[in-house]
């Protein structure tokens, strides 16, 4: 079996399609792994709600307390060697993609939709869902929010407790801030797991 589902995981909706795009190995995808000491091992639940397409490009570990939601018309892609430590939410209504070797800390929220429509004076929708693209070898620190339309270049670190609402296309940086005040905190950095 390529997928291991751990205790206290709820497969809430499974009408979508799972695609493994690469060599299949036993236990390559782990869902609901208990991995960090700040989680309540007894009561924290991992949730799976996939109505669209979920693509795995290789090994992935989704930690306990995480919630994965993929809408009917949406595609969520996890690159090779993805690690979500826990208690994070990825809500995909259009398209979210991760490159290879990405690390997500805990308490992260990613959404490519606002869920409720905002209309202009002509009744046209002005807040349609927009894709989120995370490059290769990106570390997203704890308690971050990443919203629709964001692209993050390869080899970057998003500092803890940031709200990312615009793209950063420069590589090898530490990125942080909130909304329009997002800035590059440090350049010429790298990280390793």
Coordinates of N, CA and C in Angstrom, one line a residue:
X1 N 0.8 -1.2 0.0 CA 0.0 0.0 0.0 C 0.9 1.3 0.0
X2 N 0.6 2.2 -0.9 CA 1.4 3.4 -0.9 C 1.0 4.4 0.1
X3 N -0.2 4.3 0.6 CA -0.7 5.3 1.6 C -0.9 4.7 2.9
X4 N -0.4 5.3 4.0 CA -0.6 4.9 5.4 C -1.5 6.0 6.0
X5 N -2.6 5.5 6.6 CA -3.5 6.5 7.2 C -3.4 6.2 8.7
X6 N -3.1 7.2 9.5 CA -2.8 7.0 10.9 C -4.1 7.2 11.8
X7 N -4.0 6.8 13.0 CA -5.1 6.9 14.0 C -5.6 8.3 14.1
X8 N -6.9 8.5 14.3 CA -7.6 9.8 14.4 C -7.5 10.6 13.2
X9 N -7.6 9.9 12.0 CA -7.8 10.6 10.7 C -9.2 10.3 10.2
X10 N -9.8 11.4 9.7 CA -11.2 11.2 9.2 C -11.2 11.5 7.7
X11 N -11.6 10.5 7.0 CA -11.7 10.6 5.5 C -13.2 11.1 5.3
X12 N -13.3 12.4 5.3 CA -14.7 13.0 5.3 C -15.4 12.9 3.9
X13 N -14.6 13.2 2.9 CA -15.2 13.2 1.5 C -14.1 12.6 0.6
X14 N -14.5 11.6 -0.1 CA -13.5 10.9 -1.0 C -14.1 10.7 -2.4
X15 N -14.8 11.7 -2.9 CA -15.3 11.5 -4.3 C -14.4 12.0 -5.4
X16 N -13.2 12.5 -5.0 CA -12.3 13.0 -5.9 C -11.3 11.9 -6.4
X17 N -10.3 12.4 -7.0 CA -9.3 11.4 -7.6 C -7.9 11.7 -7.1
X18 N -7.2 10.6 -6.7 CA -5.9 10.7 -6.2 C -5.0 10.2 -7.4
X19 N -3.9 11.0 -7.7 CA -3.0 10.6 -8.7 C -1.6 10.5 -8.1
X20 N -0.9 9.4 -8.3 CA 0.5 9.3 -7.8 C 1.3 9.3 -9.1
X21 N 2.0 10.5 -9.3 CA 2.8 10.7 -10.5 C 4.2 10.5 -10.2
X22 N 4.6 9.2 -10.2 CA 6.0 8.8 -9.9 C 6.0 7.4 -9.4
X23 N 7.2 6.9 -9.1 CA 7.3 5.5 -8.7 C 6.5 5.2 -7.4
X24 N 5.8 4.2 -7.3 CA 4.9 3.8 -6.2 C 5.7 3.0 -5.2
X25 N 5.8 3.4 -3.9 CA 6.5 2.7 -2.9 C 5.6 2.5 -1.7
X26 N 5.8 1.5 -0.9 CA 5.0 1.2 0.3 C 5.2 2.4 1.3
X27 N 4.1 2.9 1.8 CA 4.1 4.0 2.8 C 4.7 5.3 2.3
X28 N 4.7 5.6 1.0 CA 5.3 6.8 0.5 C 4.5 8.0 0.9
X29 N 3.2 7.8 1.2 CA 2.3 8.9 1.6 C 1.8 8.6 3.0
X30 N 2.0 9.4 3.9 CA 1.6 9.2 5.3 C 0.7 10.3 5.7
X31 N -0.5 9.9 6.2 CA -1.6 10.9 6.5 C -1.9 10.8 7.9
X32 N -1.7 11.9 8.7 CA -2.1 11.9 10.1 C -1.0 11.5 11.0
X33 N 0.3 11.6 10.6 CA 1.4 11.2 11.5 C 1.5 12.2 12.6
X34 N 1.8 11.6 13.8 CA 2.0 12.4 15.0 C 3.5 12.8 15.0
X35 N 3.9 14.1 14.9 CA 5.3 14.4 14.7 C 5.8 15.5 15.6
X36 N 4.9 16.4 16.2 CA 5.4 17.5 17.0 C 4.8 17.5 18.4
X37 N 5.6 17.9 19.3 CA 5.2 17.8 20.7 C 4.1 18.8 21.1
X38 N 3.8 19.8 20.3 CA 2.7 20.7 20.7 C 1.3 20.2 20.4
X39 N 1.2 19.1 19.7 CA -0.1 18.6 19.4 C -0.7 17.7 20.5
X40 N -2.0 17.8 20.6 CA -2.7 16.9 21.5 C -2.9 15.6 20.8
X41 N -2.1 14.6 21.2 CA -2.1 13.3 20.5 C -3.4 12.6 20.6
X42 N -4.1 12.8 21.7 CA -5.3 12.1 22.0 C -6.5 12.6 21.2
X43 N -6.6 14.0 21.0 CA -7.8 14.6 20.5 C -7.7 15.3 19.2
X44 N -6.5 15.5 18.7 CA -6.3 16.2 17.5 C -6.6 15.3 16.3
X45 N -7.4 15.7 15.4 CA -7.9 14.9 14.2 C -7.3 15.5 12.9
X46 N -7.0 14.5 12.0 CA -6.6 14.9 10.7 C -7.8 14.7 9.8
X47 N -8.0 15.6 8.9 CA -9.2 15.5 8.0 C -8.9 15.6 6.6
X48 N -9.6 14.8 5.8 CA -9.4 14.6 4.4 C -10.7 14.9 3.7
X49 N -10.8 15.9 2.8 CA -12.0 16.2 2.1 C -11.6 16.5 0.6
X50 N -11.7 15.4 -0.2 CA -11.2 15.6 -1.6 C -12.3 15.3 -2.6
X51 N -12.8 16.3 -3.2 CA -13.8 16.1 -4.3 C -13.2 16.4 -5.6
X52 N -12.0 17.0 -5.7 CA -11.3 17.3 -7.0 C -10.2 16.3 -7.2
X53 N -9.0 16.9 -7.6 CA -7.9 16.0 -7.9 C -6.7 16.4 -6.9
X54 N -6.2 15.4 -6.3 CA -5.0 15.5 -5.5 C -3.9 14.7 -6.1
X55 N -2.8 15.4 -6.4 CA -1.6 14.8 -7.1 C -0.5 14.7 -6.2
X56 N 0.1 13.5 -6.1 CA 1.4 13.3 -5.3 C 2.5 13.0 -6.3
X57 N 3.6 13.8 -6.3 CA 4.7 13.6 -7.2 C 5.7 12.7 -6.6
X58 N 5.5 12.3 -5.3 CA 6.4 11.4 -4.6 C 6.1 11.3 -3.2
X59 N 7.0 11.1 -2.3 CA 6.9 11.0 -0.9 C 6.2 12.2 -0.3
X60 N 5.3 12.0 0.6 CA 4.6 13.1 1.3 C 4.2 12.6 2.7
X61 N 4.4 13.6 3.7 CA 4.0 13.3 5.1 C 3.1 14.4 5.6
X62 N 1.9 14.1 5.9 CA 0.9 15.1 6.3 C 0.6 14.9 7.8
X63 N 1.0 15.8 8.6 CA 1.0 15.6 10.1 C -0.4 15.7 10.7
X64 N -0.5 15.1 11.9 CA -1.7 15.1 12.7 C -2.3 16.5 12.9
X65 N -3.6 16.5 12.8 CA -4.3 17.8 12.9 C -4.5 18.6 11.7
X66 N -3.9 18.2 10.6 CA -3.9 18.9 9.3 C -5.3 18.6 8.7
X67 N -5.7 19.6 7.8 CA -6.9 19.4 7.1 C -6.7 19.7 5.6
X68 N -7.0 18.8 4.8 CA -6.8 18.9 3.4 C -8.2 18.9 2.7
X69 N -8.5 20.0 2.0 CA -9.8 20.2 1.4 C -9.6 20.6 -0.1
X70 N -10.1 19.7 -1.0 CA -9.9 20.0 -2.4 C -11.3 20.0 -3.0
X71 N -11.8 21.2 -3.6 CA -13.1 21.3 -4.2 C -13.2 20.5 -5.5
X72 N -14.5 20.4 -5.9 CA -14.8 19.6 -7.0 C -14.1 19.9 -8.3
X73 N -13.9 21.2 -8.6 CA -13.2 21.7 -9.8 C -11.7 22.0 -9.6
X74 N -11.2 21.6 -8.5 CA -9.8 22.0 -8.1 C -8.8 20.9 -8.2
X75 N -7.5 21.4 -8.2 CA -6.4 20.5 -8.3 C -5.3 20.9 -7.3
X76 N -5.0 20.0 -6.4 CA -3.9 20.3 -5.4 C -2.8 19.3 -5.7
X77 N -1.5 19.9 -5.9 CA -0.4 19.1 -6.2 C 0.7 19.2 -5.2
X78 N 1.1 18.1 -4.7 CA 2.2 18.0 -3.7 C 3.5 17.5 -4.4
X79 N 4.6 18.2 -4.4 CA 5.8 17.8 -5.0 C 6.5 16.7 -4.2
X80 N 7.6 16.2 -4.7 CA 8.3 15.1 -4.1 C 8.9 15.6 -2.7
X81 N 8.7 14.7 -1.7 CA 9.3 15.0 -0.4 C 8.7 16.2 0.3
X82 N 7.3 16.2 0.3 CA 6.6 17.3 1.1 C 6.4 16.9 2.5
X83 N 6.6 17.8 3.4 CA 6.4 17.5 4.9 C 5.6 18.7 5.5
X84 N 4.4 18.3 6.0 CA 3.5 19.2 6.8 C 3.6 18.7 8.2
X85 N 4.2 19.4 9.1 CA 4.4 18.9 10.5 C 3.1 18.7 11.2
X86 N 2.1 19.6 11.1 CA 0.8 19.3 11.7 C 0.0 20.6 11.9
X87 N -1.3 20.4 12.2 CA -2.3 21.4 12.5 C -2.3 22.5 11.5
X88 N -2.2 22.1 10.2 CA -2.3 23.1 9.1 C -3.5 22.8 8.2
X89 N -4.0 23.8 7.5 CA -5.1 23.7 6.6 C -4.8 24.2 5.2
X90 N -5.0 23.3 4.3 CA -4.9 23.7 2.9 C -6.3 23.5 2.2
X91 N -6.8 24.7 1.8 CA -8.2 24.7 1.2 C -8.0 25.1 -0.2
X92 N -8.3 24.2 -1.1 CA -8.0 24.4 -2.6 C -9.4 24.4 -3.3
X93 N -9.8 25.5 -3.9 CA -11.0 25.6 -4.7 C -10.7 25.8 -6.2
X94 N -9.4 26.1 -6.5 CA -9.0 26.3 -7.9 C -7.7 25.5 -8.2
X95 N -6.6 26.0 -7.7 CA -5.3 25.3 -7.9 C -4.3 25.7 -6.9
X96 N -3.7 24.8 -6.2 CA -2.6 25.0 -5.3 C -1.5 24.0 -5.7
X97 N -0.2 24.4 -5.8 CA 0.8 23.5 -6.1 C 2.1 23.8 -5.3
X98 N 2.7 22.7 -4.9 CA 4.0 22.8 -4.2 C 5.1 22.1 -5.1
X99 N 6.2 22.7 -5.1 CA 7.4 22.1 -5.7 C 7.9 21.0 -4.9
X100 N 9.1 20.5 -5.2 CA 9.8 19.4 -4.5 C 10.5 19.9 -3.2
X101 N 10.5 19.1 -2.2 CA 11.3 19.3 -1.0 C 10.8 20.6 -0.2
X102 N 9.5 20.7 0.0 CA 8.9 21.8 0.8 C 8.6 21.3 2.2
X103 N 8.8 22.2 3.1 CA 8.5 21.9 4.5 C 7.5 23.0 5.1
X104 N 6.4 22.5 5.6 CA 5.4 23.4 6.2 C 5.4 23.1 7.7
X105 N 5.6 24.2 8.5 CA 5.6 24.1 9.9 C 4.1 23.9 10.4
X106 N 3.8 24.2 11.6 CA 2.4 24.0 12.1 C 1.6 25.3 12.1
X107 N 0.3 25.1 12.1 CA -0.7 26.2 12.2 C -0.6 27.1 11.0
X108 N -0.6 26.5 9.8 CA -0.5 27.3 8.5 C -1.9 27.2 7.9
X109 N -2.4 28.3 7.3 CA -3.6 28.3 6.5 C -3.3 28.8 5.1
X110 N -3.7 28.0 4.1 CA -3.5 28.3 2.7 C -4.9 28.2 2.1
X111 N -5.3 29.3 1.4 CA -6.6 29.3 0.7 C -6.5 30.0 -0.6
X112 N -7.0 29.4 -1.7 CA -6.9 30.1 -3.0 C -8.3 30.7 -3.4
X113 N -9.2 30.8 -2.4 CA -10.5 31.4 -2.6 C -10.9 32.2 -1.4
X114 N -11.8 33.1 -1.6 CA -12.5 33.9 -0.5 C -13.8 33.2 0.0
X115 N -14.3 32.3 -0.8 CA -15.5 31.5 -0.6 C -16.8 32.3 -0.8
X116 N -16.8 33.6 -0.5 CA -18.0 34.4 -0.8 C -17.6 35.4 -1.8
X117 N -18.6 35.6 -2.7 CA -18.3 36.5 -3.9 C -18.5 38.0 -3.4
X118 N -17.6 38.8 -3.9 CA -17.8 40.3 -3.8 C -18.1 40.8 -5.2
X119 N -19.1 41.6 -5.3 CA -19.6 42.1 -6.6 C -19.4 43.6 -6.7
X120 N -19.1 44.0 -8.0 CA -19.0 45.4 -8.2 C -20.3 46.0 -8.5
X121 N -20.4 47.2 -8.9 CA -21.7 47.9 -9.2 C -22.4 47.3 -10.4
X122 N -21.7 46.6 -11.3 CA -22.3 45.9 -12.4 C -22.7 44.4 -12.1
X123 N -22.6 44.0 -10.8 CA -22.8 42.7 -10.4 C -21.8 41.6 -10.9
X124 N -20.6 42.1 -11.3 CA -19.6 41.2 -11.7 C -18.8 40.8 -10.5
X125 N -18.4 39.5 -10.5 CA -17.5 39.0 -9.4 C -16.1 39.6 -9.5
X126 N -15.6 40.2 -8.4 CA -14.3 40.8 -8.4 C -13.3 40.1 -7.5
X127 N -13.7 39.0 -7.0 CA -12.7 38.2 -6.1 C -12.7 36.7 -6.4
X128 N -12.6 36.4 -7.7 CA -12.5 35.0 -8.1 C -11.3 34.3 -7.5
X129 N -11.4 33.0 -7.3 CA -10.3 32.2 -6.8 C -9.1 32.4 -7.8
X130 N -7.9 32.4 -7.2 CA -6.6 32.4 -8.0 C -5.7 31.4 -7.5
X131 N -4.9 30.8 -8.3 CA -3.9 29.8 -7.9 C -2.9 30.2 -7.0
X132 N -2.4 29.3 -6.1 CA -1.2 29.5 -5.3 C -0.1 28.6 -5.8
X133 N 1.1 29.1 -6.0 CA 2.2 28.3 -6.5 C 3.4 28.5 -5.5
X134 N 3.8 27.4 -4.9 CA 5.0 27.4 -4.0 C 6.1 26.6 -4.8
X135 N 7.3 27.2 -4.9 CA 8.4 26.7 -5.6 C 9.0 25.5 -4.9
X136 N 10.2 25.1 -5.4 CA 10.9 24.0 -4.8 C 11.7 24.5 -3.6
X137 N 11.9 23.6 -2.6 CA 12.7 23.8 -1.4 C 12.3 25.1 -0.7
X138 N 11.0 25.2 -0.4 CA 10.5 26.4 0.4 C 10.1 25.9 1.7
X139 N 10.5 26.6 2.8 CA 10.1 26.4 4.2 C 9.2 27.4 4.6
X140 N 8.0 27.0 5.0 CA 6.9 27.9 5.5 C 6.9 27.8 7.0
X141 N 7.2 28.9 7.7 CA 7.3 28.8 9.1 C 5.9 28.8 9.8
X142 N 5.9 28.6 11.1 CA 4.6 28.4 11.8 C 3.7 29.6 11.8
X143 N 2.4 29.4 11.9 CA 1.4 30.4 12.0 C 1.3 31.4 10.9
X144 N 1.5 30.9 9.7 CA 1.5 31.7 8.5 C 0.1 31.5 7.8
X145 N -0.3 32.6 7.1 CA -1.4 32.6 6.2 C -1.0 32.9 4.8
X146 N -1.3 32.1 3.8 CA -1.0 32.4 2.4 C -2.3 32.4 1.6
X147 N -2.5 33.5 1.0 CA -3.8 33.7 0.3 C -3.7 33.6 -1.2
X148 N -4.8 33.6 -1.9 CA -5.0 33.4 -3.3 C -4.1 34.3 -4.1
X149 N -3.6 33.8 -5.3 CA -2.8 34.5 -6.2 C -1.4 34.6 -5.9
X150 N -0.9 34.0 -4.8 CA 0.5 34.1 -4.4 C 1.4 33.1 -5.1
X151 N 2.6 33.5 -5.5 CA 3.6 32.6 -6.0 C 4.9 32.9 -5.2
X152 N 5.5 31.8 -4.8 CA 6.8 32.0 -4.0 C 7.8 31.2 -4.8
X153 N 8.9 31.9 -5.1 CA 10.0 31.3 -5.9 C 10.8 30.3 -5.1
X154 N 11.6 29.5 -5.7 CA 12.4 28.4 -5.1 C 13.3 28.9 -4.0
X155 N 13.7 28.0 -3.1 CA 14.7 28.2 -2.1 C 14.4 29.4 -1.2
X156 N 13.2 29.6 -0.7 CA 12.9 30.7 0.2 C 12.4 30.1 1.5
X157 N 12.4 31.0 2.5 CA 11.9 30.8 3.8 C 10.8 31.9 4.1
X158 N 9.6 31.5 4.5 CA 8.6 32.4 5.0 C 8.6 32.5 6.5
X159 N 9.0 33.6 7.0 CA 9.1 33.7 8.5 C 7.8 33.5 9.2
X160 N 7.9 33.1 10.5 CA 6.7 32.8 11.3 C 5.7 34.0 11.4
X161 N 4.5 33.6 11.5 CA 3.4 34.6 11.7 C 3.3 35.7 10.7
X162 N 3.4 35.3 9.4 CA 3.2 36.3 8.3 C 1.9 36.0 7.6
X163 N 1.4 37.1 6.9 CA 0.3 36.9 6.1 C 0.7 37.3 4.7
X164 N 0.8 36.3 3.8 CA 1.4 36.5 2.5 C 0.2 36.7 1.5
X165 N 0.2 37.9 0.9 CA -0.9 38.2 0.0 C -0.4 38.6 -1.4
X166 N 0.9 38.7 -1.6 CA 1.5 39.0 -2.9 C 2.7 38.1 -3.1
X167 N 3.0 37.9 -4.4 CA 4.1 37.0 -4.8 C 5.5 37.6 -4.6
X168 N 6.4 36.6 -4.4 CA 7.8 37.0 -4.2 C 8.6 36.1 -5.2
X169 N 9.2 36.7 -6.2 CA 9.9 35.9 -7.2 C 11.4 35.9 -7.1
X170 N 11.9 36.5 -6.1 CA 13.4 36.4 -5.8 C 13.6 35.2 -5.0
X171 N 14.7 34.5 -5.2 CA 15.1 33.2 -4.5 C 16.1 33.5 -3.4
X172 N 16.2 32.5 -2.5 CA 17.2 32.5 -1.5 C 17.0 33.6 -0.5
X173 N 15.8 33.8 -0.1 CA 15.4 34.9 0.8 C 14.6 34.5 2.0
X174 N 14.6 35.3 3.1 CA 13.7 35.1 4.2 C 12.6 36.2 3.9
X175 N 11.3 35.8 3.8 CA 10.2 36.7 3.5 C 9.3 36.8 4.7
X176 N 8.8 38.0 5.0 CA 7.9 38.1 6.1 C 7.1 39.4 6.0
X177 N 6.1 39.5 6.9 CA 5.3 40.7 7.0 C 3.8 40.4 6.8
X178 N 3.0 41.4 6.6 CA 1.6 41.2 6.5 C 1.0 42.1 5.4
X179 N 0.2 41.5 4.5 CA -0.5 42.2 3.5 C 0.5 42.9 2.6
X180 N 0.3 44.3 2.5 CA 1.1 45.1 1.6 C 2.5 45.4 2.2
X181 N 2.7 45.1 3.4 CA 4.0 45.3 4.0 C 4.9 44.1 4.0
X182 N 4.7 43.1 3.1 CA 5.5 42.0 3.0 C 6.9 42.5 2.4
X183 N 7.9 42.0 3.0 CA 9.3 42.4 2.6 C 10.3 41.2 2.6
X184 N 11.4 41.4 2.0 CA 12.5 40.5 2.1 C 13.3 40.9 3.2
X185 N 13.3 40.0 4.2 CA 14.0 40.3 5.5 C 15.5 40.1 5.4
X186 N 15.9 39.0 4.6 CA 17.3 38.7 4.5 C 17.5 38.0 3.1
X187 N 18.6 38.3 2.5 CA 18.9 37.7 1.2 C 20.1 36.7 1.3
X188 N 20.3 35.9 0.3 CA 21.4 35.0 0.2 C 21.5 34.0 1.4
X189 N 20.3 33.4 1.6 CA 20.2 32.4 2.7 C 19.8 31.1 2.0
X190 N 20.0 30.0 2.8 CA 19.6 28.7 2.4 C 19.1 28.0 3.7
X191 N 18.5 26.8 3.5 CA 18.0 26.1 4.7 C 18.1 24.6 4.4
X192 N 18.2 23.8 5.5 CA 18.2 22.4 5.3 C 17.4 21.7 6.4
X193 N 16.8 20.6 6.0 CA 15.9 19.9 7.0 C 16.7 19.1 8.0

